[in-house]
């Protein structure tokens, strides 16, 4: 883990120059009003970014929770991550599970490592999902800060299907939920009860972000997860649970702590939503699950 920025000097690189009158994308928003880039295919040169992040010897922690039956998703998740996630960079897969023996025994490429982290199970699935904020905040401070530069925090019921690289990395980033990219603010499924810590008024909010893909520097992820966990606990003390659990709290956080990068729906798609024109790549897909079988409520 590097503290302070080393001198970076790029080698000679040959590529077509950016052109003021030829924006690479005119069909989608590529910049927020607070000047955070929204990451779409065609807007970045991965070769330049790879060189910059490699020179800093960047290490990325990919966190995933696989509690109880969700260990079944690990094989596909890890195998596709080996092919598509942060190719050429140092990666630690932090697998939070109550069943470390069920983590598939896989060979990973050089510079990459699977790190099992044993955690307890919670009887309610809502609790399993929400407690991720607590565990991420605890481990960020205790461990991740000493081991990686950035954290990428995702759901387990997912697979990579195209490159997800260092173009996503920034101080703090969120991902646009594929069900709401075109929705009006009032249609966002934010928490609307003003008694909840996750409350967002109808006339606020920028995007509806998914709980299944966020990240940033370890310091920023620590701040985010700690704040969300505290809000979840404050609600709990009033016997409240936000409508979409920790996702509601994440959305609240991002209203008042704007992400420094935003991942487009390329980074979170569901094949049930088809293949719209603007979607040039599907990089990270939900794995269809048999809700009844997997969610033994
Ligand atoms: C979840 C629901 C019902 C029964 C069990 C579980 C469950 C979740 C579990 O038994 N074991 C487990 O490890 N999980 C973890 O929680 C796992 O990492 C999983 O990906 C994550 C979220 O649960 P999931 O993927 O079933 O819920 P989604 O895909 O509907 O999640 C969205 O909404 C959630 C809040 O309700 C979260 O914000 C999530 O990030 C969203 O993608
Ligand atoms: Mn999921």
Tab-separated table of C-alpha atoms and ligand atoms in Angstrom:
chain	number	residue	atom	x	y	z
A	1	UNK	CA	0.000	0.000	0.000
A	2	UNK	CA	1.500	3.282	-1.079
A	3	UNK	CA	1.096	6.478	0.884
A	4	UNK	CA	1.724	9.569	-1.160
A	5	UNK	CA	1.941	9.539	-4.909
A	6	UNK	CA	5.065	8.355	-6.658
A	7	UNK	CA	6.225	10.122	-9.791
A	8	UNK	CA	4.491	8.709	-12.818
A	9	UNK	CA	5.890	9.004	-16.294
A	10	UNK	CA	4.081	7.326	-19.132
A	11	UNK	CA	6.000	5.616	-21.902
A	12	UNK	CA	5.511	6.627	-25.517
A	13	UNK	CA	1.993	5.592	-26.492
A	14	UNK	CA	0.297	5.857	-29.848
A	15	UNK	CA	-3.453	6.424	-29.948
A	16	UNK	CA	-5.934	8.711	-31.662
A	17	UNK	CA	-6.046	12.084	-29.989
A	18	UNK	CA	-9.115	13.390	-28.160
A	19	UNK	CA	-11.069	15.894	-30.238
A	20	UNK	CA	-13.057	18.785	-28.803
A	21	UNK	CA	-15.746	18.521	-31.505
A	22	UNK	CA	-15.925	14.735	-31.544
A	23	UNK	CA	-17.125	13.597	-28.133
A	24	UNK	CA	-16.908	9.791	-28.012
A	25	UNK	CA	-20.449	9.470	-26.679
A	26	UNK	CA	-23.330	11.812	-27.426
A	27	UNK	CA	-26.108	9.337	-26.600
A	28	UNK	CA	-25.570	9.226	-22.846
A	29	UNK	CA	-24.596	11.508	-19.970
A	30	UNK	CA	-20.864	11.096	-19.330
A	31	UNK	CA	-20.414	13.683	-16.573
A	32	UNK	CA	-22.472	14.618	-13.530
A	33	UNK	CA	-23.159	18.253	-12.589
A	34	UNK	CA	-20.503	17.880	-9.850
A	35	UNK	CA	-18.025	16.797	-12.529
A	36	UNK	CA	-17.779	13.135	-11.653
A	37	UNK	CA	-17.289	11.011	-14.769
A	38	UNK	CA	-19.950	8.419	-15.585
A	39	UNK	CA	-18.085	5.428	-16.987
A	40	UNK	CA	-19.260	4.218	-20.403
A	41	UNK	CA	-17.548	2.225	-23.107
A	42	UNK	CA	-15.704	4.528	-25.505
A	43	UNK	CA	-15.047	7.306	-22.985
A	44	UNK	CA	-11.716	6.055	-21.640
A	45	UNK	CA	-8.422	4.659	-22.868
A	46	UNK	CA	-7.686	1.662	-20.663
A	47	UNK	CA	-4.101	1.493	-21.872
A	48	UNK	CA	-3.300	4.884	-20.345
A	49	UNK	CA	-5.152	4.082	-17.125
A	50	UNK	CA	-3.528	0.661	-16.778
A	51	UNK	CA	-0.099	2.250	-17.106
A	52	UNK	CA	-0.901	4.830	-14.411
A	53	UNK	CA	-2.331	2.331	-11.938
A	54	UNK	CA	0.388	-0.255	-12.613
A	55	UNK	CA	3.132	2.288	-11.955
A	56	UNK	CA	1.545	2.837	-8.550
A	57	UNK	CA	1.471	-0.947	-8.013
A	58	UNK	CA	-2.218	-0.608	-7.175
A	59	UNK	CA	-3.774	-3.448	-5.195
A	60	UNK	CA	-7.521	-3.957	-5.357
A	61	UNK	CA	-9.621	-5.823	-2.781
A	62	UNK	CA	-12.783	-7.403	-4.165
A	63	UNK	CA	-15.163	-8.146	-1.284
A	64	UNK	CA	-18.004	-10.624	-1.533
A	65	UNK	CA	-20.261	-12.238	1.055
A	66	UNK	CA	-21.257	-15.874	0.640
A	67	UNK	CA	-23.255	-16.871	3.683
A	68	UNK	CA	-25.133	-20.177	3.851
A	69	UNK	CA	-26.417	-21.264	0.440
A	70	UNK	CA	-24.806	-18.327	-1.368
A	71	UNK	CA	-21.502	-20.232	-1.506
A	72	UNK	CA	-22.943	-21.857	-4.648
A	73	UNK	CA	-22.318	-18.586	-6.511
A	74	UNK	CA	-18.582	-18.471	-5.739
A	75	UNK	CA	-17.311	-20.781	-8.472
A	76	UNK	CA	-18.766	-18.762	-11.335
A	77	UNK	CA	-18.087	-15.451	-9.615
A	78	UNK	CA	-14.385	-16.185	-9.092
A	79	UNK	CA	-13.816	-17.895	-12.443
A	80	UNK	CA	-15.278	-14.940	-14.368
A	81	UNK	CA	-13.401	-12.455	-12.150
A	82	UNK	CA	-10.164	-14.195	-13.085
A	83	UNK	CA	-10.959	-13.574	-16.746
A	84	UNK	CA	-12.344	-10.050	-16.570
A	85	UNK	CA	-11.686	-8.265	-13.275
A	86	UNK	CA	-8.647	-5.957	-13.039
A	87	UNK	CA	-6.595	-7.988	-15.499
A	88	UNK	CA	-2.876	-7.312	-15.005
A	89	UNK	CA	-3.289	-5.795	-11.527
A	90	UNK	CA	-2.838	-7.092	-8.000
A	91	UNK	CA	-6.117	-8.440	-6.583
A	92	UNK	CA	-7.220	-9.873	-3.246
A	93	UNK	CA	-10.542	-11.673	-3.191
A	94	UNK	CA	-11.944	-11.206	0.314
A	95	UNK	CA	-14.594	-13.894	0.754
A	96	UNK	CA	-16.739	-13.372	3.848
A	97	UNK	CA	-18.391	-16.663	4.693
A	98	UNK	CA	-19.647	-18.873	7.502
A	99	UNK	CA	-18.446	-21.884	5.490
A	100	UNK	CA	-14.779	-21.365	4.516
A	101	UNK	CA	-14.498	-25.058	3.601
A	102	UNK	CA	-17.061	-24.466	0.838
A	103	UNK	CA	-14.899	-21.904	-0.984
A	104	UNK	CA	-13.926	-23.543	-4.296
A	105	UNK	CA	-10.307	-24.618	-4.414
A	106	UNK	CA	-9.139	-22.602	-7.403
A	107	UNK	CA	-5.813	-21.618	-8.845
A	108	UNK	CA	-5.695	-17.885	-9.334
A	109	UNK	CA	-3.257	-15.973	-11.528
A	110	UNK	CA	-0.009	-14.483	-10.275
A	111	UNK	CA	-0.498	-11.413	-8.092
A	112	UNK	CA	-3.981	-12.560	-7.118
A	113	UNK	CA	-5.078	-14.307	-3.948
A	114	UNK	CA	-8.226	-15.706	-2.325
A	115	UNK	CA	-8.589	-14.607	1.309
A	116	UNK	CA	-11.330	-16.374	3.304
A	117	UNK	CA	-12.782	-14.342	6.184
A	118	UNK	CA	-14.967	-16.238	8.599
A	119	UNK	CA	-18.054	-14.376	9.724
A	120	UNK	CA	-21.196	-15.321	11.531
A	121	UNK	CA	-24.517	-16.055	9.944
A	122	UNK	CA	-27.687	-14.116	10.686
A	123	UNK	CA	-31.081	-15.828	10.643
A	124	UNK	CA	-32.858	-13.134	8.611
A	125	UNK	CA	-31.676	-12.499	5.062
A	126	UNK	CA	-32.300	-8.788	5.445
A	127	UNK	CA	-29.841	-8.875	8.329
A	128	UNK	CA	-27.255	-10.821	6.282
A	129	UNK	CA	-27.457	-8.173	3.595
A	130	UNK	CA	-27.395	-5.187	5.971
A	131	UNK	CA	-24.653	-6.482	8.273
A	132	UNK	CA	-22.268	-6.335	5.328
A	133	UNK	CA	-21.896	-2.629	6.115
A	134	UNK	CA	-20.778	-3.385	9.657
A	135	UNK	CA	-18.310	-6.053	8.608
A	136	UNK	CA	-16.877	-4.006	5.768
A	137	UNK	CA	-16.379	-1.049	8.065
A	138	UNK	CA	-14.696	-3.189	10.728
A	139	UNK	CA	-12.392	-5.030	8.308
A	140	UNK	CA	-11.520	-1.847	6.436
A	141	UNK	CA	-10.054	-0.333	9.565
A	142	UNK	CA	-8.563	-3.545	10.973
A	143	UNK	CA	-7.129	-5.142	7.909
A	144	UNK	CA	-7.880	-3.830	4.422
A	145	UNK	CA	-6.191	-0.488	5.064
A	146	UNK	CA	-2.887	-2.373	5.494
A	147	UNK	CA	-3.344	-4.633	2.470
A	148	UNK	CA	-5.028	-2.869	-0.445
A	149	UNK	CA	-5.450	0.573	-1.996
A	150	UNK	CA	-9.021	0.262	-3.252
A	151	UNK	CA	-12.036	-1.811	-2.309
A	152	UNK	CA	-14.704	-3.019	-4.696
A	153	UNK	CA	-17.747	-4.363	-2.817
A	154	UNK	CA	-20.220	-6.557	-4.686
A	155	UNK	CA	-23.040	-9.093	-4.384
A	156	UNK	CA	-22.262	-12.809	-4.764
A	157	UNK	CA	-25.048	-13.667	-7.203
A	158	UNK	CA	-23.142	-12.012	-10.056
A	159	UNK	CA	-20.815	-12.853	-12.919
A	160	UNK	CA	-18.363	-10.836	-14.964
A	161	UNK	CA	-19.014	-10.999	-18.697
A	162	UNK	CA	-16.634	-8.323	-19.990
A	163	UNK	CA	-13.723	-6.273	-18.717
A	164	UNK	CA	-14.050	-4.381	-15.443
A	165	UNK	CA	-10.759	-2.598	-14.895
A	166	UNK	CA	-9.089	0.339	-13.206
A	167	UNK	CA	-11.361	2.775	-15.072
A	168	UNK	CA	-13.840	2.255	-12.208
A	169	UNK	CA	-11.399	3.265	-9.463
A	170	UNK	CA	-11.772	6.591	-7.690
A	171	UNK	CA	-12.086	7.992	-4.142
A	172	UNK	CA	-15.676	6.766	-3.852
A	173	UNK	CA	-17.893	5.299	-6.561
A	174	UNK	CA	-21.414	3.954	-6.961
A	175	UNK	CA	-23.233	2.134	-9.748
A	176	UNK	CA	-26.503	3.095	-11.420
A	177	UNK	CA	-29.185	0.461	-10.815
A	178	UNK	CA	-30.218	-1.056	-14.185
A	179	UNK	CA	-33.889	-0.794	-13.302
A	180	UNK	CA	-33.819	2.981	-12.805
A	181	UNK	CA	-31.355	4.623	-15.213
A	182	UNK	CA	-34.146	6.411	-17.065
A	183	UNK	CA	-36.487	6.912	-14.121
A	184	UNK	CA	-37.638	10.218	-12.714
A	185	UNK	CA	-36.536	11.060	-9.211
A	186	UNK	CA	-40.004	10.495	-7.750
A	187	UNK	CA	-39.943	6.933	-9.107
A	188	UNK	CA	-36.708	6.027	-7.316
A	189	UNK	CA	-37.423	3.485	-4.585
A	190	UNK	CA	-35.647	5.560	-1.945
A	191	UNK	CA	-36.822	5.298	1.671
A	192	UNK	CA	-39.701	7.786	1.928
A	193	UNK	CA	-40.576	7.566	5.633
A	194	UNK	CA	-39.130	10.664	7.269
A	195	UNK	CA	-38.648	8.711	10.514
A	196	UNK	CA	-35.909	6.593	8.922
A	197	UNK	CA	-32.270	7.668	8.720
A	198	UNK	CA	-32.415	6.640	5.048
A	199	UNK	CA	-35.170	9.145	4.240
A	200	UNK	CA	-34.729	11.101	1.024
A	201	UNK	CA	-37.325	13.776	0.146
A	202	UNK	CA	-39.068	13.547	-3.236
A	203	UNK	CA	-37.184	16.566	-4.578
A	204	UNK	CA	-33.668	15.279	-3.816
A	205	UNK	CA	-31.354	12.625	-5.234
A	206	UNK	CA	-29.429	12.207	-8.473
A	207	UNK	CA	-29.480	8.509	-9.376
A	208	UNK	CA	-30.765	5.291	-7.890
A	209	UNK	CA	-27.626	3.387	-6.968
A	210	UNK	CA	-27.480	-0.361	-6.445
A	211	UNK	CA	-26.406	-1.875	-3.146
A	212	UNK	CA	-24.540	-4.570	-5.034
A	213	UNK	CA	-21.618	-2.591	-6.470
A	214	UNK	CA	-19.775	0.280	-4.802
A	215	UNK	CA	-16.262	1.044	-3.697
A	216	UNK	CA	-13.382	3.460	-3.468
A	217	UNK	CA	-10.240	3.951	-1.426
A	218	UNK	CA	-10.184	1.962	1.803
A	219	UNK	CA	-10.507	5.199	3.797
A	220	UNK	CA	-13.590	6.296	1.857
A	221	UNK	CA	-15.223	2.847	1.964
A	222	UNK	CA	-14.595	2.805	5.700
A	223	UNK	CA	-16.394	6.162	6.087
A	224	UNK	CA	-19.294	5.076	3.874
A	225	UNK	CA	-19.861	1.670	5.473
A	226	UNK	CA	-19.506	3.038	9.012
A	227	UNK	CA	-22.051	5.754	8.350
A	228	UNK	CA	-24.489	3.330	6.740
A	229	UNK	CA	-24.076	0.834	9.583
A	230	UNK	CA	-24.705	3.530	12.197
A	231	UNK	CA	-27.822	4.644	10.338
A	232	UNK	CA	-29.050	1.032	10.161
A	233	UNK	CA	-28.542	0.688	13.928
A	234	UNK	CA	-30.315	3.984	14.648
A	235	UNK	CA	-33.287	2.753	12.619
A	236	UNK	CA	-33.172	-0.614	14.373
A	237	UNK	CA	-33.417	1.089	17.786
A	238	UNK	CA	-36.702	2.568	16.547
A	239	UNK	CA	-37.802	-0.818	15.126
A	240	UNK	CA	-37.400	0.540	11.615
A	241	UNK	CA	-35.874	-1.207	8.618
A	242	UNK	CA	-35.413	0.771	5.421
A	243	UNK	CA	-37.387	-0.362	2.384
A	244	UNK	CA	-34.347	-1.718	0.491
A	245	UNK	CA	-32.193	-2.371	3.518
A	246	UNK	CA	-28.602	-1.153	3.260
A	247	UNK	CA	-29.211	-0.109	-0.354
A	248	UNK	CA	-31.541	2.623	0.970
A	249	UNK	CA	-28.820	3.860	3.319
A	250	UNK	CA	-26.230	3.790	0.547
A	251	UNK	CA	-28.513	5.945	-1.579
A	252	UNK	CA	-28.944	8.387	1.265
A	253	UNK	CA	-25.177	8.577	1.769
A	254	UNK	CA	-24.627	9.371	-1.909
A	255	UNK	CA	-27.100	12.267	-1.862
A	256	UNK	CA	-24.877	14.127	0.613
A	257	UNK	CA	-21.484	12.611	-0.211
A	258	UNK	CA	-21.431	12.690	-3.984
A	259	UNK	CA	-19.546	9.834	-5.629
A	260	UNK	CA	-16.376	10.868	-7.446
A	261	UNK	CA	-17.102	8.387	-10.251
A	262	UNK	CA	-20.324	6.692	-11.308
A	263	UNK	CA	-20.501	3.369	-13.091
A	264	UNK	CA	-23.039	3.155	-15.908
A	265	UNK	CA	-25.418	0.191	-16.253
A	266	UNK	CA	-22.673	-1.553	-18.294
A	267	UNK	CA	-21.316	-2.420	-14.854
A	268	UNK	CA	-24.564	-3.852	-13.584
A	269	UNK	CA	-27.013	-5.414	-15.930
A	270	UNK	CA	-29.716	-8.030	-15.863
A	271	UNK	CA	-30.286	-9.957	-19.088
A	272	UNK	CA	-33.994	-9.854	-18.393
A	273	UNK	CA	-33.777	-6.162	-19.344
A	274	UNK	CA	-32.710	-6.910	-22.929
A	275	UNK	CA	-29.937	-5.155	-24.870
A	276	UNK	CA	-30.674	-1.459	-25.444
A	277	UNK	CA	-28.640	0.471	-28.060
A	278	UNK	CA	-26.720	2.579	-25.561
A	279	UNK	CA	-25.347	-0.519	-23.863
A	280	UNK	CA	-22.162	-1.286	-25.786
A	281	UNK	CA	-20.854	-3.802	-23.263
A	282	UNK	CA	-22.383	-5.884	-20.510
A	283	UNK	CA	-19.604	-6.211	-18.014
A	284	UNK	CA	-21.222	-7.507	-14.836
A	285	UNK	CA	-24.447	-9.495	-14.831
A	286	UNK	CA	-26.851	-10.770	-12.230
A	287	UNK	CA	-27.033	-14.560	-12.103
A	288	UNK	CA	-30.650	-15.673	-12.320
A	289	UNK	CA	-31.574	-17.397	-9.070
A	290	UNK	CA	-34.389	-19.592	-7.959
A	291	UNK	CA	-35.611	-17.351	-5.178
A	292	UNK	CA	-37.613	-20.064	-3.453
A	293	UNK	CA	-34.722	-22.551	-3.371
A	294	UNK	CA	-31.894	-20.190	-2.543
A	295	UNK	CA	-33.769	-18.062	-0.037
A	296	UNK	CA	-34.808	-20.634	2.558
A	297	UNK	CA	-36.781	-18.149	4.601
B	1	LIG	C1	-30.430	-13.028	0.569
B	1	LIG	C2	-31.817	-13.002	0.397
B	1	LIG	C3	-32.607	-14.074	0.825
B	1	LIG	C4	-31.993	-15.148	1.412
B	1	LIG	C5	-30.625	-15.164	1.580
B	1	LIG	C6	-29.835	-14.100	1.168
B	1	LIG	C7	-28.386	-14.136	1.336
B	1	LIG	C8	-27.621	-13.075	0.887
B	1	LIG	C9	-27.724	-15.269	1.868
B	1	LIG	O1	-28.322	-16.278	2.308
B	1	LIG	N1	-26.365	-15.291	1.919
B	1	LIG	C10	-25.633	-14.235	1.480
B	1	LIG	O2	-24.397	-14.309	1.509
B	1	LIG	N2	-26.252	-13.118	1.002
B	1	LIG	C11	-25.420	-11.975	0.587
B	1	LIG	O3	-26.200	-10.798	0.495
B	1	LIG	C12	-24.854	-12.236	-0.822
B	1	LIG	O4	-23.600	-11.607	-0.937
B	1	LIG	C13	-25.884	-11.563	-1.697
B	1	LIG	O5	-25.412	-11.284	-2.989
B	1	LIG	C14	-26.204	-10.325	-0.859
B	1	LIG	C15	-27.537	-9.641	-1.182
B	1	LIG	O6	-28.566	-10.595	-1.288
B	1	LIG	P1	-29.220	-10.933	-2.727
B	1	LIG	O7	-28.131	-10.921	-3.739
B	1	LIG	O8	-30.025	-12.174	-2.619
B	1	LIG	O9	-30.207	-9.768	-2.902
B	1	LIG	P2	-30.532	-8.880	-4.240
B	1	LIG	O10	-29.754	-9.341	-5.407
B	1	LIG	O11	-32.010	-8.795	-4.374
B	1	LIG	O12	-29.941	-7.561	-3.675
B	1	LIG	C16	-30.216	-6.202	-3.831
B	1	LIG	O13	-30.898	-5.702	-2.678
B	1	LIG	C17	-30.253	-5.989	-1.429
B	1	LIG	C18	-31.036	-5.347	-0.309
B	1	LIG	O14	-32.330	-5.906	-0.221
B	1	LIG	C19	-28.828	-5.486	-1.408
B	1	LIG	O15	-28.786	-4.075	-1.390
B	1	LIG	C20	-28.075	-5.975	-2.641
B	1	LIG	O16	-26.785	-5.388	-2.675
B	1	LIG	C21	-28.839	-5.600	-3.894
B	1	LIG	O17	-28.158	-6.131	-5.029
B	2	LIG	MN1	-27.782	-9.879	-5.542
